Amino acid sequence: MAHFTSSIRQYFKKLWQKTSFAEKIGIFFILQFAIFAPFIASSGYDFYSTFRVATLTGNYGQNTWNPYPAYWLLTPFSMLPPQIGFLLWNVLAAVGFITAIRHLGGRFLPFALSLPCFWLLYVGQFEGVVALGLALGMVAPPLWAGLGLVLLALKPQIGLFAIVFILLRRRDAKLLAVPAMIALLSLLYWGWWLPEWLDSIIGNRATGYAANISLWPYSLVLLPLLLFKRSSLRLWLIVQSLVVPYFAVYSLAILYTMWLPLWANLLTWGLYILGIFLPVKMPGFIIPLGLLAHLAYMNRAELQAYWSAGLGLGELEVKSVKY
């Protein structure tokens, strides 16, 4: 344990030394808000009233719809006094975001000033853990990457496409060892829980939430974009945000850990601040659509080549190091 703690300390020491002053401010903001948020009287709704309650009572599928192994992760935080549990959960989320930004080529300060960062750390959501899983899955050795796949699977509406991308990119069966072990243990503990979990997902009404930015089912026409020969993780995450039935705007944090144009940051804030004053659902889908157009423009020469070759169908190969 002492060796592990020392390794973590050395990791963040090196990170701090290699980071510019502006980006250090970003790291500081992320950590400070994660620590400060639990002391705001109205904060922590998702942690206190959904995750913690479901974990302690075993009433899954009412206000939470995560795969059951998620509650193993939540248990130590839920067993603590509520405010302390929320504080440590937020610190884990902040570490997850910082790790993902560090290894996936993002920028700390823009992320720290983004709406998803504030939103997620204010309510105590799951995305920080998923971001950590993405970083592990992309760059860690196989066993740690397998743990990353497990973390991604704990919120599948934002982690599923990333799991497929990682498996296709790394092509290493060792990545499945840890997920297989966790799946087996969950079946031994809960029995055949998958049908009950799927029923709870089918029965929820989250698709109508104001935060939902999905264009399901019309966006299914975008799935062929994933078949581009040098398809990037950015593209896969953008497409997923549009094609799954429910994708909250704050879940864009996973994409924002690797890529956050200034216009997208401003638009995300503008739309949802405006939503406070207007009694209508904001067209949040324009954010991922805009990001998709931006990505297409950045890769316009490659796209033109694909168009000439029949959109590159049948050439799926996601070995590019470009995230």
Short mmCIF file of C-alpha atoms in Angstrom, two decimals:
data_model
loop_
_atom_site.label_atom_id
_atom_site.label_comp_id
_atom_site.label_asym_id
_atom_site.label_seq_id
_atom_site.Cartn_x
_atom_site.Cartn_y
_atom_site.Cartn_z
CA MET A 1 0.00 0.00 0.00
CA ALA A 2 2.85 2.36 0.85
CA HIS A 3 4.46 1.65 -2.53
CA PHE A 4 1.18 2.36 -4.31
CA THR A 5 0.71 5.65 -2.44
CA SER A 6 4.30 6.64 -3.23
CA SER A 7 3.74 5.87 -6.94
CA ILE A 8 0.62 8.05 -7.02
CA ARG A 9 2.52 10.87 -5.31
CA GLN A 10 5.39 10.62 -7.80
CA TYR A 11 2.96 10.56 -10.73
CA PHE A 12 1.31 13.82 -9.71
CA LYS A 13 4.67 15.38 -8.81
CA LYS A 14 5.96 14.72 -12.34
CA LEU A 15 2.67 15.91 -13.82
CA TRP A 16 2.93 19.18 -11.91
CA GLN A 17 6.56 19.73 -12.94
CA LYS A 18 5.84 19.20 -16.65
CA THR A 19 2.72 21.40 -16.77
CA SER A 20 2.57 25.04 -17.82
CA PHE A 21 1.41 27.71 -15.39
CA ALA A 22 -1.99 28.12 -17.09
CA GLU A 23 -2.59 24.39 -17.02
CA LYS A 24 -1.56 24.22 -13.37
CA ILE A 25 -4.35 26.70 -12.69
CA GLY A 26 -6.70 24.28 -14.46
CA ILE A 27 -5.60 21.36 -12.26
CA PHE A 28 -5.99 23.57 -9.19
CA PHE A 29 -9.53 24.60 -10.21
CA ILE A 30 -10.62 20.98 -10.82
CA LEU A 31 -9.31 19.79 -7.46
CA GLN A 32 -10.53 22.82 -5.53
CA PHE A 33 -14.08 22.62 -6.86
CA ALA A 34 -14.15 18.87 -6.21
CA ILE A 35 -13.20 19.55 -2.57
CA PHE A 36 -15.36 22.67 -2.15
CA ALA A 37 -18.59 21.37 -3.75
CA PRO A 38 -19.60 19.02 -0.89
CA PHE A 39 -19.77 22.03 1.42
CA ILE A 40 -22.37 23.81 -0.73
CA ALA A 41 -25.76 23.22 0.90
CA SER A 42 -27.63 22.26 -2.29
CA SER A 43 -24.91 20.08 -3.82
CA GLY A 44 -24.53 16.32 -4.12
CA TYR A 45 -28.06 15.34 -5.18
CA ASP A 46 -26.97 12.50 -7.47
CA PHE A 47 -24.53 11.10 -4.94
CA TYR A 48 -26.74 11.46 -1.86
CA SER A 49 -30.20 10.73 -3.23
CA THR A 50 -29.50 8.23 -6.01
CA PHE A 51 -26.15 6.41 -5.84
CA ARG A 52 -25.80 6.33 -2.04
CA VAL A 53 -29.42 5.40 -1.39
CA ALA A 54 -29.44 2.65 -4.04
CA THR A 55 -26.16 1.23 -2.74
CA LEU A 56 -27.27 1.11 0.90
CA THR A 57 -30.82 -0.14 0.25
CA GLY A 58 -30.22 -2.44 -2.72
CA ASN A 59 -33.09 -0.77 -4.61
CA TYR A 60 -31.40 -0.73 -7.99
CA GLY A 61 -33.12 0.44 -11.16
CA GLN A 62 -35.41 3.05 -9.58
CA ASN A 63 -33.27 6.18 -9.72
CA THR A 64 -30.02 4.56 -10.88
CA TRP A 65 -29.52 2.37 -13.93
CA ASN A 66 -25.89 1.35 -13.71
CA PRO A 67 -24.77 -2.27 -14.14
CA TYR A 68 -24.74 -3.90 -10.72
CA PRO A 69 -20.93 -4.05 -10.23
CA ALA A 70 -21.06 -0.23 -10.03
CA TYR A 71 -22.48 -0.60 -6.53
CA TRP A 72 -19.34 -2.41 -5.38
CA LEU A 73 -17.36 0.68 -6.32
CA LEU A 74 -19.89 2.94 -4.60
CA THR A 75 -20.05 0.93 -1.37
CA PRO A 76 -16.98 2.31 0.47
CA PHE A 77 -18.04 5.88 -0.31
CA SER A 78 -21.66 5.20 0.70
CA MET A 79 -20.67 3.63 4.03
CA LEU A 80 -18.95 6.81 5.16
CA PRO A 81 -20.74 9.82 6.66
CA PRO A 82 -22.56 11.40 3.68
CA GLN A 83 -20.50 14.55 3.29
CA ILE A 84 -17.17 12.74 3.67
CA GLY A 85 -18.29 10.07 1.20
CA PHE A 86 -19.26 12.74 -1.33
CA LEU A 87 -15.98 14.58 -0.80
CA LEU A 88 -13.88 11.45 -1.47
CA TRP A 89 -16.10 10.48 -4.42
CA ASN A 90 -15.48 13.92 -5.91
CA VAL A 91 -11.73 13.63 -5.35
CA LEU A 92 -11.78 10.31 -7.21
CA ALA A 93 -13.71 11.99 -10.05
CA ALA A 94 -11.23 14.88 -10.17
CA VAL A 95 -8.28 12.46 -10.30
CA GLY A 96 -10.05 10.59 -13.09
CA PHE A 97 -10.52 13.76 -15.15
CA ILE A 98 -6.94 14.92 -14.56
CA THR A 99 -5.54 11.52 -15.52
CA ALA A 100 -7.63 11.39 -18.69
CA ILE A 101 -6.65 14.91 -19.74
CA ARG A 102 -2.98 14.10 -19.12
CA HIS A 103 -2.93 10.91 -21.19
CA LEU A 104 -5.47 11.72 -23.91
CA GLY A 105 -4.00 15.03 -25.03
CA GLY A 106 -6.56 17.41 -23.52
CA ARG A 107 -6.06 20.73 -21.74
CA PHE A 108 -6.69 21.27 -18.04
CA LEU A 109 -7.78 24.90 -17.95
CA PRO A 110 -10.49 24.77 -20.66
CA PHE A 111 -11.90 21.62 -19.06
CA ALA A 112 -11.84 23.19 -15.60
CA LEU A 113 -13.89 26.10 -16.98
CA SER A 114 -16.42 23.88 -18.76
CA LEU A 115 -20.06 23.38 -17.78
CA PRO A 116 -19.73 19.56 -17.52
CA CYS A 117 -16.86 19.89 -15.03
CA PHE A 118 -18.87 22.15 -12.71
CA TRP A 119 -22.09 20.18 -13.17
CA LEU A 120 -20.58 16.75 -12.50
CA LEU A 121 -18.59 17.76 -9.44
CA TYR A 122 -21.57 19.70 -8.07
CA VAL A 123 -24.02 16.77 -8.23
CA GLY A 124 -21.57 13.88 -7.73
CA GLN A 125 -22.02 11.99 -10.98
CA PHE A 126 -20.09 9.02 -12.43
CA GLU A 127 -18.21 10.54 -15.36
CA GLY A 128 -14.91 11.05 -13.53
CA VAL A 129 -14.67 7.29 -12.96
CA VAL A 130 -15.51 6.65 -16.62
CA ALA A 131 -12.83 9.14 -17.72
CA LEU A 132 -10.28 7.28 -15.60
CA GLY A 133 -11.40 4.05 -17.27
CA LEU A 134 -10.91 5.59 -20.70
CA ALA A 135 -7.36 6.68 -19.88
CA LEU A 136 -6.48 3.25 -18.49
CA GLY A 137 -8.06 1.48 -21.45
CA MET A 138 -6.15 3.54 -23.98
CA VAL A 139 -2.64 3.66 -22.52
CA ALA A 140 -2.20 1.28 -19.55
CA PRO A 141 -0.72 -2.26 -19.59
CA PRO A 142 -3.28 -5.00 -20.35
CA LEU A 143 -4.45 -5.84 -16.82
CA TRP A 144 -4.86 -2.19 -15.83
CA ALA A 145 -6.48 -1.52 -19.21
CA GLY A 146 -8.91 -4.34 -18.43
CA LEU A 147 -9.83 -2.53 -15.22
CA GLY A 148 -10.36 0.54 -17.39
CA LEU A 149 -12.86 -1.41 -19.50
CA VAL A 150 -14.74 -2.35 -16.33
CA LEU A 151 -14.93 1.32 -15.29
CA LEU A 152 -16.16 2.29 -18.77
CA ALA A 153 -18.85 -0.40 -18.55
CA LEU A 154 -20.22 1.03 -15.30
CA LYS A 155 -21.98 3.74 -17.34
CA PRO A 156 -22.48 2.03 -20.71
CA GLN A 157 -24.33 4.85 -22.48
CA ILE A 158 -21.07 6.78 -22.44
CA GLY A 159 -18.56 3.92 -22.25
CA LEU A 160 -19.80 1.31 -24.74
CA PHE A 161 -18.35 2.78 -27.94
CA ALA A 162 -15.05 3.49 -26.18
CA ILE A 163 -14.83 -0.16 -25.09
CA VAL A 164 -15.32 -1.37 -28.67
CA PHE A 165 -12.79 1.19 -29.95
CA ILE A 166 -10.16 0.12 -27.41
CA LEU A 167 -10.62 -3.59 -28.14
CA LEU A 168 -10.32 -3.01 -31.88
CA ARG A 169 -7.34 -0.72 -31.50
CA ARG A 170 -5.31 -2.80 -29.05
CA ARG A 171 -6.32 -6.31 -30.19
CA ASP A 172 -5.12 -7.96 -27.00
CA ALA A 173 -7.16 -10.73 -25.37
CA LYS A 174 -5.49 -9.98 -22.02
CA LEU A 175 -7.69 -6.89 -21.78
CA LEU A 176 -10.68 -9.17 -21.18
CA ALA A 177 -9.25 -10.94 -18.10
CA VAL A 178 -10.35 -8.40 -15.50
CA PRO A 179 -13.80 -7.74 -17.07
CA ALA A 180 -14.42 -11.50 -17.23
CA MET A 181 -13.47 -11.91 -13.57
CA ILE A 182 -15.73 -9.03 -12.45
CA ALA A 183 -18.61 -10.37 -14.56
CA LEU A 184 -18.24 -13.84 -13.04
CA LEU A 185 -18.07 -12.51 -9.49
CA SER A 186 -21.17 -10.36 -10.08
CA LEU A 187 -23.10 -13.42 -11.30
CA LEU A 188 -22.03 -15.38 -8.24
CA TYR A 189 -23.11 -12.51 -5.96
CA TRP A 190 -26.36 -11.34 -7.60
CA GLY A 191 -27.26 -14.29 -9.80
CA TRP A 192 -28.45 -13.65 -13.37
CA TRP A 193 -28.98 -9.89 -12.88
CA LEU A 194 -28.82 -8.81 -16.53
CA PRO A 195 -32.56 -9.22 -17.39
CA GLU A 196 -33.59 -7.22 -14.32
CA TRP A 197 -31.08 -4.50 -15.17
CA LEU A 198 -32.22 -4.34 -18.81
CA ASP A 199 -35.87 -4.11 -17.71
CA SER A 200 -35.03 -1.13 -15.52
CA ILE A 201 -33.33 0.61 -18.46
CA ILE A 202 -36.24 -0.03 -20.83
CA GLY A 203 -38.69 1.22 -18.23
CA ASN A 204 -37.00 4.53 -17.38
CA ARG A 205 -38.06 7.87 -18.84
CA ALA A 206 -34.67 9.55 -19.01
CA THR A 207 -34.97 10.20 -22.76
CA GLY A 208 -37.30 13.09 -21.98
CA TYR A 209 -34.92 14.82 -19.56
CA ALA A 210 -33.88 18.37 -20.42
CA ALA A 211 -30.21 17.39 -20.25
CA ASN A 212 -30.57 14.76 -23.00
CA ILE A 213 -28.75 15.74 -26.23
CA SER A 214 -29.32 12.51 -28.19
CA LEU A 215 -30.97 12.48 -31.62
CA TRP A 216 -32.10 8.87 -31.30
CA PRO A 217 -33.35 7.20 -33.48
CA TYR A 218 -32.72 9.55 -36.43
CA SER A 219 -29.00 9.68 -35.66
CA LEU A 220 -28.55 5.98 -36.44
CA VAL A 221 -27.68 7.10 -39.98
CA LEU A 222 -24.37 8.31 -38.50
CA LEU A 223 -23.16 4.81 -37.58
CA PRO A 224 -21.40 4.22 -40.95
CA LEU A 225 -19.00 7.02 -39.97
CA LEU A 226 -17.38 4.54 -37.58
CA LEU A 227 -16.25 2.47 -40.57
CA PHE A 228 -13.68 5.00 -41.73
CA LYS A 229 -10.28 3.36 -41.96
CA ARG A 230 -8.60 5.84 -39.61
CA SER A 231 -11.61 6.54 -37.46
CA SER A 232 -10.62 8.35 -34.25
CA LEU A 233 -11.78 8.01 -30.67
CA ARG A 234 -13.12 11.56 -30.89
CA LEU A 235 -15.40 10.55 -33.73
CA TRP A 236 -16.64 7.45 -31.91
CA LEU A 237 -17.49 9.45 -28.79
CA ILE A 238 -19.29 12.16 -30.75
CA VAL A 239 -21.35 9.62 -32.67
CA GLN A 240 -22.23 7.77 -29.46
CA SER A 241 -23.53 10.98 -27.87
CA LEU A 242 -26.03 11.28 -30.72
CA VAL A 243 -27.09 7.65 -31.31
CA VAL A 244 -27.77 6.26 -27.83
CA PRO A 245 -31.33 6.95 -26.56
CA TYR A 246 -30.10 8.98 -23.58
CA PHE A 247 -26.92 11.01 -23.37
CA ALA A 248 -26.77 13.91 -20.88
CA VAL A 249 -24.96 17.07 -21.89
CA TYR A 250 -22.65 16.77 -18.88
CA SER A 251 -21.45 13.40 -20.19
CA LEU A 252 -19.63 15.32 -22.92
CA ALA A 253 -16.99 15.65 -20.21
CA ILE A 254 -15.50 12.38 -21.46
CA LEU A 255 -14.91 13.90 -24.91
CA TYR A 256 -13.87 17.22 -23.38
CA THR A 257 -10.99 15.56 -21.53
CA MET A 258 -9.31 15.09 -24.91
CA TRP A 259 -10.76 17.84 -27.10
CA LEU A 260 -12.65 21.02 -26.21
CA PRO A 261 -12.73 23.83 -28.80
CA LEU A 262 -13.44 27.27 -27.34
CA TRP A 263 -16.68 27.66 -29.31
CA ALA A 264 -18.01 24.35 -27.92
CA ASN A 265 -17.21 25.42 -24.37
CA LEU A 266 -19.02 28.73 -24.82
CA LEU A 267 -21.97 27.12 -26.61
CA THR A 268 -22.43 24.52 -23.87
CA TRP A 269 -22.53 27.22 -21.22
CA GLY A 270 -24.74 29.52 -23.30
CA LEU A 271 -27.39 26.95 -24.13
CA TYR A 272 -27.92 25.74 -20.60
CA ILE A 273 -27.73 29.14 -18.92
CA LEU A 274 -30.40 30.23 -21.40
CA GLY A 275 -32.37 27.12 -20.45
CA ILE A 276 -32.69 28.45 -16.89
CA PHE A 277 -34.78 31.34 -18.18
CA LEU A 278 -36.70 29.71 -21.02
CA PRO A 279 -39.33 27.01 -20.31
CA VAL A 280 -38.28 24.89 -23.30
CA LYS A 281 -35.86 22.04 -23.81
CA MET A 282 -32.58 23.32 -25.20
CA PRO A 283 -31.43 21.82 -28.53
CA GLY A 284 -28.28 20.41 -26.95
CA PHE A 285 -27.73 18.09 -29.91
CA ILE A 286 -26.27 21.03 -31.82
CA ILE A 287 -23.13 20.73 -29.65
CA PRO A 288 -22.10 17.22 -30.81
CA LEU A 289 -23.33 18.00 -34.34
CA GLY A 290 -21.10 21.06 -34.36
CA LEU A 291 -18.18 19.03 -33.03
CA LEU A 292 -18.80 16.46 -35.74
CA ALA A 293 -18.73 19.19 -38.40
CA HIS A 294 -15.57 20.66 -36.85
CA LEU A 295 -13.88 17.25 -36.89
CA ALA A 296 -14.95 16.71 -40.50
CA TYR A 297 -13.47 20.08 -41.47
CA MET A 298 -10.19 19.25 -39.73
CA ASN A 299 -10.02 15.98 -41.70
CA ARG A 300 -11.62 17.22 -44.93
CA ALA A 301 -8.86 15.91 -47.22
CA GLU A 302 -9.13 12.43 -45.73
CA LEU A 303 -12.94 12.53 -45.96
CA GLN A 304 -12.78 13.48 -49.62
CA ALA A 305 -10.57 10.46 -50.24
CA TYR A 306 -13.06 8.23 -48.44
CA TRP A 307 -15.92 9.68 -50.45
CA SER A 308 -14.08 8.86 -53.66
CA ALA A 309 -13.45 5.30 -52.40
CA GLY A 310 -17.04 4.62 -51.38
CA LEU A 311 -16.76 5.99 -47.81
CA GLY A 312 -14.09 3.42 -46.95
CA LEU A 313 -16.62 0.71 -46.17
CA GLY A 314 -15.05 -2.57 -45.20
CA GLU A 315 -11.82 -0.87 -44.14
CA LEU A 316 -12.36 -0.72 -40.40
CA GLU A 317 -8.98 -0.31 -38.72
CA VAL A 318 -8.69 1.81 -35.59
CA LYS A 319 -4.97 1.63 -34.99
CA SER A 320 -4.34 5.35 -35.31
CA VAL A 321 -2.60 6.99 -32.36
CA LYS A 322 -4.68 10.13 -33.00
CA TYR A 323 -7.37 10.29 -30.34
#
